[in-house]
PDB file of N, CA and C and ligand atoms in Angstrom:
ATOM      1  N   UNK B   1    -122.529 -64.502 226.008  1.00  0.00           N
ATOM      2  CA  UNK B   1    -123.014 -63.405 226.827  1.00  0.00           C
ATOM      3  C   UNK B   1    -124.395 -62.972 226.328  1.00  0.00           C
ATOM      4  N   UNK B   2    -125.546 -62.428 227.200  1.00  0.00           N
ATOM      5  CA  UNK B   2    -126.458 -62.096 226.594  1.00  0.00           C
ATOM      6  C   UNK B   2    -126.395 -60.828 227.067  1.00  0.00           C
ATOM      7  N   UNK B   3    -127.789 -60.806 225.321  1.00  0.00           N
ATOM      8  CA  UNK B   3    -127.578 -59.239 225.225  1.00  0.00           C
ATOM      9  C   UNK B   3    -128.702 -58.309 226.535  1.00  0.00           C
ATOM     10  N   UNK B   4    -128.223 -57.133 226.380  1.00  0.00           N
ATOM     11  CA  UNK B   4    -128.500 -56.135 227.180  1.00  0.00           C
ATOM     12  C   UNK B   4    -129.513 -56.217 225.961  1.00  0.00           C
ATOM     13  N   UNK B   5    -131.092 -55.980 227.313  1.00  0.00           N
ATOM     14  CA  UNK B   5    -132.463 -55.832 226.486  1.00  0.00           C
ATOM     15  C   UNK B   5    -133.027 -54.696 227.376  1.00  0.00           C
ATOM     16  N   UNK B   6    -133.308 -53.280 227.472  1.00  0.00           N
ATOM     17  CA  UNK B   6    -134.002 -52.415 227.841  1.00  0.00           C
ATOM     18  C   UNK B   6    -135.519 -52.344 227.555  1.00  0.00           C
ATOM     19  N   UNK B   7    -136.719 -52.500 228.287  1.00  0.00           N
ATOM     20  CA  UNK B   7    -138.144 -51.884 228.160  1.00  0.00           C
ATOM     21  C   UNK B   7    -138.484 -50.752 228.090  1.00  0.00           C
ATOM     22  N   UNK B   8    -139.312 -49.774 227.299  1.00  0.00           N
ATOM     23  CA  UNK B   8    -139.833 -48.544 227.486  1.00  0.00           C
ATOM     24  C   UNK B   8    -141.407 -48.867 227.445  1.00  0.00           C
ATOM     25  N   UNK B   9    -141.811 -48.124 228.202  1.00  0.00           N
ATOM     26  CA  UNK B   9    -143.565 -47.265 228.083  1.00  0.00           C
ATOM     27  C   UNK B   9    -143.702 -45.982 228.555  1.00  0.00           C
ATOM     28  N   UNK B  10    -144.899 -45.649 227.559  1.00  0.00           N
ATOM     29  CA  UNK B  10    -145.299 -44.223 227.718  1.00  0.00           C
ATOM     30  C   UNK B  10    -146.046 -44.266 229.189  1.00  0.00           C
ATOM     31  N   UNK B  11    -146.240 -43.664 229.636  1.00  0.00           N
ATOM     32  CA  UNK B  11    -147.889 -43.466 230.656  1.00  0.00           C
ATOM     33  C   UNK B  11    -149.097 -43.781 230.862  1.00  0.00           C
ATOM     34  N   UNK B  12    -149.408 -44.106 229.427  1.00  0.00           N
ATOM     35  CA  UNK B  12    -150.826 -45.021 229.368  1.00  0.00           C
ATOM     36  C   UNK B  12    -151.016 -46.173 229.184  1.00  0.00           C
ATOM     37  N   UNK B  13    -149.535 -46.380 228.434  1.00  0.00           N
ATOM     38  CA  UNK B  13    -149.102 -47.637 227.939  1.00  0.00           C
ATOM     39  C   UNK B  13    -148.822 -47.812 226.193  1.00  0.00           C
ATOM     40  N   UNK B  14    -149.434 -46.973 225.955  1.00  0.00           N
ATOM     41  CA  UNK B  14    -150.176 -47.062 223.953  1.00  0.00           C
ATOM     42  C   UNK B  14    -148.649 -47.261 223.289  1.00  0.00           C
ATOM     43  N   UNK B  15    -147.686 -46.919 223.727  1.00  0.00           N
ATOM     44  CA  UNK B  15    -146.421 -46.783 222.900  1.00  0.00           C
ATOM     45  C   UNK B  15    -145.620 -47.591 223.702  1.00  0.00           C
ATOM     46  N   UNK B  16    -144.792 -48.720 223.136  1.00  0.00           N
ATOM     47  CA  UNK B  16    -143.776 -49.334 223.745  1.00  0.00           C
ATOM     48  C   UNK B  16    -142.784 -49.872 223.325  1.00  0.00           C
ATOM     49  N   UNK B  17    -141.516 -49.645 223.757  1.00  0.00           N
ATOM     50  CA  UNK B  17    -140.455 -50.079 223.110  1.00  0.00           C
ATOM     51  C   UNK B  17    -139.320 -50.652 223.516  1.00  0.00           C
ATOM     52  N   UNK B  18    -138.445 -51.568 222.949  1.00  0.00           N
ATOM     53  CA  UNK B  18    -137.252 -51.965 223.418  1.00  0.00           C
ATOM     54  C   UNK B  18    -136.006 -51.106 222.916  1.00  0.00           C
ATOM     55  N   UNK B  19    -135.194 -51.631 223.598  1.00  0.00           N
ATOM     56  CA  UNK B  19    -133.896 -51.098 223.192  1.00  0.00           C
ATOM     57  C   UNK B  19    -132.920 -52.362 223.647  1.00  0.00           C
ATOM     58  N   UNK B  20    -131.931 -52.428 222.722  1.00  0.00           N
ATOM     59  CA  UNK B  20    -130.431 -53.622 222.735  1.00  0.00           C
ATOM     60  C   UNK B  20    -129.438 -53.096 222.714  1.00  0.00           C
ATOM     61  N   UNK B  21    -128.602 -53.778 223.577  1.00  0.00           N
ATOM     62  CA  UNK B  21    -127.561 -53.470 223.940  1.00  0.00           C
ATOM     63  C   UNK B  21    -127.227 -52.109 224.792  1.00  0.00           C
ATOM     64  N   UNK B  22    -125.991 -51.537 224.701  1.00  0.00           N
ATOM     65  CA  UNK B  22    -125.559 -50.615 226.042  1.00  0.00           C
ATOM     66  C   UNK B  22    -126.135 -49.432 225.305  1.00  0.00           C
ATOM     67  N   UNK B  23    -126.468 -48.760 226.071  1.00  0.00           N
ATOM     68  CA  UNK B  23    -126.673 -47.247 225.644  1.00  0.00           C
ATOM     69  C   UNK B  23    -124.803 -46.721 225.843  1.00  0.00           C
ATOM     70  N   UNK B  24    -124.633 -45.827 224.414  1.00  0.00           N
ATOM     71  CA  UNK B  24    -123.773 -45.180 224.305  1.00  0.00           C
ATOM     72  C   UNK B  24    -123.121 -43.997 225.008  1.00  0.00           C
ATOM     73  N   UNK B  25    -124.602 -42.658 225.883  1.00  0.00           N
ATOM     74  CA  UNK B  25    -124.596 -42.137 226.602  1.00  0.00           C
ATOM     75  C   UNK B  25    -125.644 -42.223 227.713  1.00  0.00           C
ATOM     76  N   UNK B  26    -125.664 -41.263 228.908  1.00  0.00           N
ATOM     77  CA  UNK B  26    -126.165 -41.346 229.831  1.00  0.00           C
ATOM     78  C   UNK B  26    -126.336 -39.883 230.484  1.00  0.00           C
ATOM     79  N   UNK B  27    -127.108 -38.881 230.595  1.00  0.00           N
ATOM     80  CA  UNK B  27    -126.743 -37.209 231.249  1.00  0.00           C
ATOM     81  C   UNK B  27    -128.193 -37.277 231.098  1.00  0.00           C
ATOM     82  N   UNK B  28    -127.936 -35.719 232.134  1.00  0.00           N
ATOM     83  CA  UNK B  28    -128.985 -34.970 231.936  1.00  0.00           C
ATOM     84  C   UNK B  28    -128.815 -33.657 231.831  1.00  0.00           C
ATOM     85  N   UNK B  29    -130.051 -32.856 231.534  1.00  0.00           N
ATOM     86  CA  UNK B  29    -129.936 -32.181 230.731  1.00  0.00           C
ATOM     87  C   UNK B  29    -130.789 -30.711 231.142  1.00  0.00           C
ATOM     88  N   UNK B  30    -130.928 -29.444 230.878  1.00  0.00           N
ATOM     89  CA  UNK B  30    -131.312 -28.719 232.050  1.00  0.00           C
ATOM     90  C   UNK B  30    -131.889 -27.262 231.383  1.00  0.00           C
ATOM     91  N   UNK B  31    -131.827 -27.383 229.656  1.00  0.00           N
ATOM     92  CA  UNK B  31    -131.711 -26.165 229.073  1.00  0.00           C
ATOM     93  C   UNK B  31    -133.002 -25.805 228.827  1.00  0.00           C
ATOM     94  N   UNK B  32    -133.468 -24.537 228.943  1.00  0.00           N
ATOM     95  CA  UNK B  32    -134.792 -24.035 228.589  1.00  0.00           C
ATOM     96  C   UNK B  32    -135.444 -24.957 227.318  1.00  0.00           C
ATOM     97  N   UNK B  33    -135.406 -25.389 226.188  1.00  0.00           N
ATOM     98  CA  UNK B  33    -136.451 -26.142 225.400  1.00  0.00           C
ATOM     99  C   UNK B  33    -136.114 -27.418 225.881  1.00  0.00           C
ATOM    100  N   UNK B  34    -135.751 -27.754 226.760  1.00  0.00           N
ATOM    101  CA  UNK B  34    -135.817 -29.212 227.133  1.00  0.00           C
ATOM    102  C   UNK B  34    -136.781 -29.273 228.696  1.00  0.00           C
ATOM    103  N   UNK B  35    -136.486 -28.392 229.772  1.00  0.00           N
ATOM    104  CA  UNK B  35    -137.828 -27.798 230.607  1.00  0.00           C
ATOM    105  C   UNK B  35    -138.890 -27.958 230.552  1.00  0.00           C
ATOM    106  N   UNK B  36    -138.766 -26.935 229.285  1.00  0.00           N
ATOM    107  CA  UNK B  36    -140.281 -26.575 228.908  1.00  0.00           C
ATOM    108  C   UNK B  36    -140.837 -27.955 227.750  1.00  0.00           C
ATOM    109  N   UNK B  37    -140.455 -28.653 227.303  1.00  0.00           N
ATOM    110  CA  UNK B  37    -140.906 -29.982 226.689  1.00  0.00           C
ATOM    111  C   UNK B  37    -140.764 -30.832 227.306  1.00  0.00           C
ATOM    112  N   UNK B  38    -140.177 -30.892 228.460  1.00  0.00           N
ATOM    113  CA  UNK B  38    -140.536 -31.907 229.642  1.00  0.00           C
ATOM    114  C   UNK B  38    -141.539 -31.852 230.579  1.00  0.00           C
ATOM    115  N   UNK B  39    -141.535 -30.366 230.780  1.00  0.00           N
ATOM    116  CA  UNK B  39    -142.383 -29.732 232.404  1.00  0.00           C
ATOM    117  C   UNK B  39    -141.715 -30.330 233.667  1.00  0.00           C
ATOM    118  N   UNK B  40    -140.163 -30.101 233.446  1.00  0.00           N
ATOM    119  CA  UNK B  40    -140.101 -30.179 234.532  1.00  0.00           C
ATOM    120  C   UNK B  40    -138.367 -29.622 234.520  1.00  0.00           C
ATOM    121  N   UNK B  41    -137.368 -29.466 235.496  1.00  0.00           N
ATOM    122  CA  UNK B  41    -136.522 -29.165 235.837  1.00  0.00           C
ATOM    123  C   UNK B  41    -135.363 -29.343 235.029  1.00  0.00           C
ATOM    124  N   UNK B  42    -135.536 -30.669 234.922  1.00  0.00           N
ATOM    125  CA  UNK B  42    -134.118 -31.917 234.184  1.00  0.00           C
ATOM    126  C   UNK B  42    -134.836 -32.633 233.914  1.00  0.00           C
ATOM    127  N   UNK B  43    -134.297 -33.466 233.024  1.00  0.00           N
ATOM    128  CA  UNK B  43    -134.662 -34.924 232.513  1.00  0.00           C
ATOM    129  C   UNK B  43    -133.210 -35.518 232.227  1.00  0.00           C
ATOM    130  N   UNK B  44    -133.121 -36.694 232.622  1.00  0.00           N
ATOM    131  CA  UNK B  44    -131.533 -37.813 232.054  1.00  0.00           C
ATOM    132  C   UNK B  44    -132.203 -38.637 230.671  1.00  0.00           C
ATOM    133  N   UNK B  45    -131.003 -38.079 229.731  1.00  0.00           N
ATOM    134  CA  UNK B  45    -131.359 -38.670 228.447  1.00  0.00           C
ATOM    135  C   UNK B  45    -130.433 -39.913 228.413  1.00  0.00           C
ATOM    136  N   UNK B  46    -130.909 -40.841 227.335  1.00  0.00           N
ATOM    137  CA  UNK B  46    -130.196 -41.912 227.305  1.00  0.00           C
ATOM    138  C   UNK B  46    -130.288 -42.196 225.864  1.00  0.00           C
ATOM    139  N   UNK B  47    -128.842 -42.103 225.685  1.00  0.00           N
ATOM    140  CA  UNK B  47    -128.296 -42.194 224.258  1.00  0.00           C
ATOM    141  C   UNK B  47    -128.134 -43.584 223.682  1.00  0.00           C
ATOM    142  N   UNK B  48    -129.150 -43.906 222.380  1.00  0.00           N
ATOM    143  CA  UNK B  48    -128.413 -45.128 221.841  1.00  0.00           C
ATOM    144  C   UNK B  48    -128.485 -44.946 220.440  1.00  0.00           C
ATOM    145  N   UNK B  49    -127.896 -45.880 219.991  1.00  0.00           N
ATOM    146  CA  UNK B  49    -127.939 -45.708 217.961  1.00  0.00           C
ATOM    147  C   UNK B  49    -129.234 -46.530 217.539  1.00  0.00           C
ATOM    148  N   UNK B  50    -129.800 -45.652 216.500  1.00  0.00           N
ATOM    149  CA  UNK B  50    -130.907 -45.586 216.138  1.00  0.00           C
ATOM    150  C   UNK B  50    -131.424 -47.165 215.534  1.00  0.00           C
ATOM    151  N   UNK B  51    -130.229 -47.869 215.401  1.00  0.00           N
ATOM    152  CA  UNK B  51    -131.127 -49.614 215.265  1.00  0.00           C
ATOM    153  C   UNK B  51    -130.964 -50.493 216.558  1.00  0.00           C
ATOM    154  N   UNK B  52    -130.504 -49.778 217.318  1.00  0.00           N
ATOM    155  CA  UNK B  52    -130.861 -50.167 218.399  1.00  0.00           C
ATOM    156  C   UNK B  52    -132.412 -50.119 219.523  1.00  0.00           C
ATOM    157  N   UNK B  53    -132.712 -48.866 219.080  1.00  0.00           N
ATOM    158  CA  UNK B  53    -134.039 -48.563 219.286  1.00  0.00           C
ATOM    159  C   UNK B  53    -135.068 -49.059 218.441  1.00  0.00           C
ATOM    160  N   UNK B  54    -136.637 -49.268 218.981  1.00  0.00           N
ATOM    161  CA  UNK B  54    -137.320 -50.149 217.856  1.00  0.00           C
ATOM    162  C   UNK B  54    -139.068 -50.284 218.783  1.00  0.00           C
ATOM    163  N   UNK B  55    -139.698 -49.586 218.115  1.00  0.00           N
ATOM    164  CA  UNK B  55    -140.901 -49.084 218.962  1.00  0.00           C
ATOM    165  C   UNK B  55    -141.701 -50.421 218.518  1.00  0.00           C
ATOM    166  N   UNK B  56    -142.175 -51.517 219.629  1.00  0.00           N
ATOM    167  CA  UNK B  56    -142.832 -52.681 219.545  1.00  0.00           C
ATOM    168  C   UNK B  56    -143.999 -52.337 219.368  1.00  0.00           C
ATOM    169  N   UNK B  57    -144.958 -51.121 219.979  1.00  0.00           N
ATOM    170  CA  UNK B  57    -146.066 -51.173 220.094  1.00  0.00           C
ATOM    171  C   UNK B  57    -146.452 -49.537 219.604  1.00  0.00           C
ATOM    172  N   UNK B  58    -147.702 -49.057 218.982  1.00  0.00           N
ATOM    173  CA  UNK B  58    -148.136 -47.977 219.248  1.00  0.00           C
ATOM    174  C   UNK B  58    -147.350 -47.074 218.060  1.00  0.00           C
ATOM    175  N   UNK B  59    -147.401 -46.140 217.848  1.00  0.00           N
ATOM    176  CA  UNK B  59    -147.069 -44.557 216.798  1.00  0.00           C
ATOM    177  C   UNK B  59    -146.837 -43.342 217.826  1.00  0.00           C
ATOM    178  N   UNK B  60    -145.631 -43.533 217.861  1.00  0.00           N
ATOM    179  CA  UNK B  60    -145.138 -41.970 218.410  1.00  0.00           C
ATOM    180  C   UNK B  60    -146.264 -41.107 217.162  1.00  0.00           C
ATOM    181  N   UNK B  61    -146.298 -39.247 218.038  1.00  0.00           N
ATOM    182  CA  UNK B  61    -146.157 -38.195 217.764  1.00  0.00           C
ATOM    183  C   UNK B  61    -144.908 -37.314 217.852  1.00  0.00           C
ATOM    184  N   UNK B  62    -144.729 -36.299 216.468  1.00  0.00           N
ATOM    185  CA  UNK B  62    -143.835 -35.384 217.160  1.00  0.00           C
ATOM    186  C   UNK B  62    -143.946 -34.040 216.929  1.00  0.00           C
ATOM    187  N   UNK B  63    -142.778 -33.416 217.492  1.00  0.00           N
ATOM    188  CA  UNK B  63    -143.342 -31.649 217.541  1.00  0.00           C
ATOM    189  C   UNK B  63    -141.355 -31.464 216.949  1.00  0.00           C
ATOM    190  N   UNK B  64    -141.419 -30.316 216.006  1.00  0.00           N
ATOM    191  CA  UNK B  64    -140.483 -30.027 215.900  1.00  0.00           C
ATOM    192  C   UNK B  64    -140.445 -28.380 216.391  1.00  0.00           C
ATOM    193  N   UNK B  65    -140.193 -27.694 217.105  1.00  0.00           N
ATOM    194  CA  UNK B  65    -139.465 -26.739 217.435  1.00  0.00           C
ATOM    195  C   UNK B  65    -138.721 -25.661 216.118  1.00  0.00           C
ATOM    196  N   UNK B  66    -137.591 -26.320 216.836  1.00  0.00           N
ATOM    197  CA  UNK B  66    -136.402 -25.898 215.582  1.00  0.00           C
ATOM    198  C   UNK B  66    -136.111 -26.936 214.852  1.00  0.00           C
ATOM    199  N   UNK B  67    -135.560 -26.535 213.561  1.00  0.00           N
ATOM    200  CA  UNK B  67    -135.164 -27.208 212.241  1.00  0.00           C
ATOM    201  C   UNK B  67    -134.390 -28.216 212.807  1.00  0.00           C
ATOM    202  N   UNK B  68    -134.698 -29.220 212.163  1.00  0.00           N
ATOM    203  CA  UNK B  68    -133.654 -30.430 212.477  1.00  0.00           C
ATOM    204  C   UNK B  68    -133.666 -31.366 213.555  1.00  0.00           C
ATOM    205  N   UNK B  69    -134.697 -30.583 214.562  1.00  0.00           N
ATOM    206  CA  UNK B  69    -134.263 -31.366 216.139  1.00  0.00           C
ATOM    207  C   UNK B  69    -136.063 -31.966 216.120  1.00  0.00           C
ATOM    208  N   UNK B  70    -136.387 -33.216 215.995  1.00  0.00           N
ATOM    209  CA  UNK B  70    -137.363 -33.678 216.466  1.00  0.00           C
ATOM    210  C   UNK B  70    -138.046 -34.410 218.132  1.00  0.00           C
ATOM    211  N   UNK B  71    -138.927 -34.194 218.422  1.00  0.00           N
ATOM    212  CA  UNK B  71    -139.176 -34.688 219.848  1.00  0.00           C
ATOM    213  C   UNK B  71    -140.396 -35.352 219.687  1.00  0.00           C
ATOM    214  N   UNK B  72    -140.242 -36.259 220.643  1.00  0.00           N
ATOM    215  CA  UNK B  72    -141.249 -37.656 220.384  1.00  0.00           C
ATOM    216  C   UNK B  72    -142.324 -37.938 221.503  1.00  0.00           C
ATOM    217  N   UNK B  73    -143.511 -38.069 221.519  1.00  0.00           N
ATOM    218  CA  UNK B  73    -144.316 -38.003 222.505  1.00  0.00           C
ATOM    219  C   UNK B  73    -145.237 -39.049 222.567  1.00  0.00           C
ATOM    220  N   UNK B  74    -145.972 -39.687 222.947  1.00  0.00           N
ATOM    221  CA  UNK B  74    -147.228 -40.514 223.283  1.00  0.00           C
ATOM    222  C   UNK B  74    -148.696 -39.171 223.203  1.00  0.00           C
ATOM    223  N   UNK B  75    -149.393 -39.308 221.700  1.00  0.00           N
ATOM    224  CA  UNK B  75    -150.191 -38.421 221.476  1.00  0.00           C
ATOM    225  C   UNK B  75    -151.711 -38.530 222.366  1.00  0.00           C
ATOM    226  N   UNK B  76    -151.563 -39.721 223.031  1.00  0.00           N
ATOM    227  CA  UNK B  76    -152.749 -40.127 223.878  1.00  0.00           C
ATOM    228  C   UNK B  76    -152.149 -39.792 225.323  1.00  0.00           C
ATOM    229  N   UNK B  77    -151.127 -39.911 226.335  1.00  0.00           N
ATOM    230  CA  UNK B  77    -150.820 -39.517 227.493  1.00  0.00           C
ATOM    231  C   UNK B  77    -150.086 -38.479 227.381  1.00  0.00           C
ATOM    232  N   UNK B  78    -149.345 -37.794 226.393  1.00  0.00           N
ATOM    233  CA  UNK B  78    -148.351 -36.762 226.299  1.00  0.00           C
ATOM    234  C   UNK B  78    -146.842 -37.014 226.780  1.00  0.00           C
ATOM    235  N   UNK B  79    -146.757 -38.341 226.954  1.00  0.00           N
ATOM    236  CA  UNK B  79    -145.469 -38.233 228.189  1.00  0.00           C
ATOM    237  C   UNK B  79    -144.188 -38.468 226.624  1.00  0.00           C
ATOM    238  N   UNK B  80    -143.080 -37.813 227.051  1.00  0.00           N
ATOM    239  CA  UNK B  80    -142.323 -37.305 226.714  1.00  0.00           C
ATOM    240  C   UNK B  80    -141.603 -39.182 225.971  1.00  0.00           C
ATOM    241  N   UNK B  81    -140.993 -38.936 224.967  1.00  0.00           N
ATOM    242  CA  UNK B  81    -140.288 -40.056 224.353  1.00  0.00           C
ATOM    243  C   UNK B  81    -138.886 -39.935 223.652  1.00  0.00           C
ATOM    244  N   UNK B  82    -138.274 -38.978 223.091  1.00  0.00           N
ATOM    245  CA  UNK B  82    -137.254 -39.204 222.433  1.00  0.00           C
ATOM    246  C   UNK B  82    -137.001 -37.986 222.326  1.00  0.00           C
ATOM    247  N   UNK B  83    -135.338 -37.712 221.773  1.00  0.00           N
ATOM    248  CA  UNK B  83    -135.436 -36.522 220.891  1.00  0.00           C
ATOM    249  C   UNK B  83    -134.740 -37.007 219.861  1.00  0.00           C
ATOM    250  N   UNK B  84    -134.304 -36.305 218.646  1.00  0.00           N
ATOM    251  CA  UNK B  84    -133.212 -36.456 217.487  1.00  0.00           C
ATOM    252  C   UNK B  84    -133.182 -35.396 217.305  1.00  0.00           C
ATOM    253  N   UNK B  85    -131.706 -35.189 216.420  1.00  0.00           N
ATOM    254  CA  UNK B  85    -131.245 -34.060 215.271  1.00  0.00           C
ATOM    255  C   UNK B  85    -130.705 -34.519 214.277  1.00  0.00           C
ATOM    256  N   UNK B  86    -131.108 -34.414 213.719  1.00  0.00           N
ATOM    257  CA  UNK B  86    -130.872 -34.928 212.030  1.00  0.00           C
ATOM    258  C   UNK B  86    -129.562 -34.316 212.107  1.00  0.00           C
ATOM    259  N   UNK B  87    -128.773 -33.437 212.526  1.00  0.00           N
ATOM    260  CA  UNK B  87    -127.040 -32.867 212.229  1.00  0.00           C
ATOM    261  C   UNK B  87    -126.274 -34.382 212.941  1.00  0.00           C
ATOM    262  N   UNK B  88    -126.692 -35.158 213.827  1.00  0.00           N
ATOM    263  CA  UNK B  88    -126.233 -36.114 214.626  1.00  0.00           C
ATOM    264  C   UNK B  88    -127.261 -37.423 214.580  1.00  0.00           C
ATOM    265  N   UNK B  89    -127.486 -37.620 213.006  1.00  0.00           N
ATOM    266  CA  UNK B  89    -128.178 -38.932 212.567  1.00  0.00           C
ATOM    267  C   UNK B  89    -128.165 -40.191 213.449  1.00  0.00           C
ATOM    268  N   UNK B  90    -126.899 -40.874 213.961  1.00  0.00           N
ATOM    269  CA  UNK B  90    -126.792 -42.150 214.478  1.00  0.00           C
ATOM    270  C   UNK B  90    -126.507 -41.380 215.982  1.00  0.00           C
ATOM    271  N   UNK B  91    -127.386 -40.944 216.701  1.00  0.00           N
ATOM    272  CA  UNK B  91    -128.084 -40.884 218.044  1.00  0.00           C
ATOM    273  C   UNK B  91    -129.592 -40.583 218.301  1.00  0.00           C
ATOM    274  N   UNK B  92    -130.272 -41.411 218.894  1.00  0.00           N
ATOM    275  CA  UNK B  92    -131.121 -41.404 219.371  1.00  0.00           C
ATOM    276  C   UNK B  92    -131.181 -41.374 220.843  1.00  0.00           C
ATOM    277  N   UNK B  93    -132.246 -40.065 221.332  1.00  0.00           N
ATOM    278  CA  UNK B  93    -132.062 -40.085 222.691  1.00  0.00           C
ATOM    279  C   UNK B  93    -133.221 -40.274 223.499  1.00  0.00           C
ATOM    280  N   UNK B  94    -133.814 -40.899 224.840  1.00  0.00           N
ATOM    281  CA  UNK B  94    -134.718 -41.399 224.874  1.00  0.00           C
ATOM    282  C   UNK B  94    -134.668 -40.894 226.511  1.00  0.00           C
ATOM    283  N   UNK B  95    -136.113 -40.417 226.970  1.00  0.00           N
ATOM    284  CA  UNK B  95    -136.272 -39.646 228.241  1.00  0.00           C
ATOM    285  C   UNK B  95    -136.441 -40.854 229.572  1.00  0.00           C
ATOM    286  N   UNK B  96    -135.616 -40.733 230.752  1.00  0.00           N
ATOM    287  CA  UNK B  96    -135.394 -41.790 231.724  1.00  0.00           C
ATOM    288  C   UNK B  96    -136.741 -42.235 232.081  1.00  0.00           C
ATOM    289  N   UNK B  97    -137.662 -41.510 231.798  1.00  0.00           N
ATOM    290  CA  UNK B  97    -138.733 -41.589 232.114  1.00  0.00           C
ATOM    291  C   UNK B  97    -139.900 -42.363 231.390  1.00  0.00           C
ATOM    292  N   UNK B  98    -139.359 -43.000 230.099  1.00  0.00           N
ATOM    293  CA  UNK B  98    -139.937 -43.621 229.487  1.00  0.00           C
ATOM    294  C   UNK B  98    -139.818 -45.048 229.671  1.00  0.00           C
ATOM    295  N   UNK B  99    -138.505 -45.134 230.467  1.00  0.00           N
ATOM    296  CA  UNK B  99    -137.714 -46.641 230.717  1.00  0.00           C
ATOM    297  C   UNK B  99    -138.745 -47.634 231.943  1.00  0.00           C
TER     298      UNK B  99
HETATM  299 ZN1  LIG O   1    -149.200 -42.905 226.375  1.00  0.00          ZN
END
């Protein structure tokens, strides 16, 4: 069987990444610091474990907010890339919009 291979890019292009195999989750999501670090309404996150993810091209930026929870961006287009929380180490979550 072959494996499940996912593409990501940012907006400009500068950051790019794969992802293997199934993503673990799939939602979206609707809460005021996720809005307002999106600019927009909702965003559908997509959950996978963190060696599954694997940035081919480019250097994320990030902004931390609150303690623990990091968010990942393309520092040249701004467009939105990931989040984590270090309380929930083996998830990585990645914005539909990067896919
Ligand atoms: Zn970019």
């Amino acid at each position: 069987m072959t494996e499940r291979i996912e593409t990501a890019g940012c907006f400009c292009g500068a950051i790019r990444a794969e992802c293997r195999g199934e993503p673990f989750w799939i939602n979206y999501d609707h809460d005021d610091d996720c809005r307002r670090a999106i600019g927009g309404p909702l965003t559908v996150w997509i959950g996978y474990r963190p060696e599954q993810f694997n940035i081919v091209q480019g250097m994320v930026k990030t902004y931390s907010k609150t303690p623990g929870v990091v968010r990942s961006f393309c520092g040249r287009c701004g467009s939105s890339i990931g989040y984590h929380d270090d309380g929930i180490p083996d998830e990585q979550y990645l914005t539909i919009g990067f896919f």
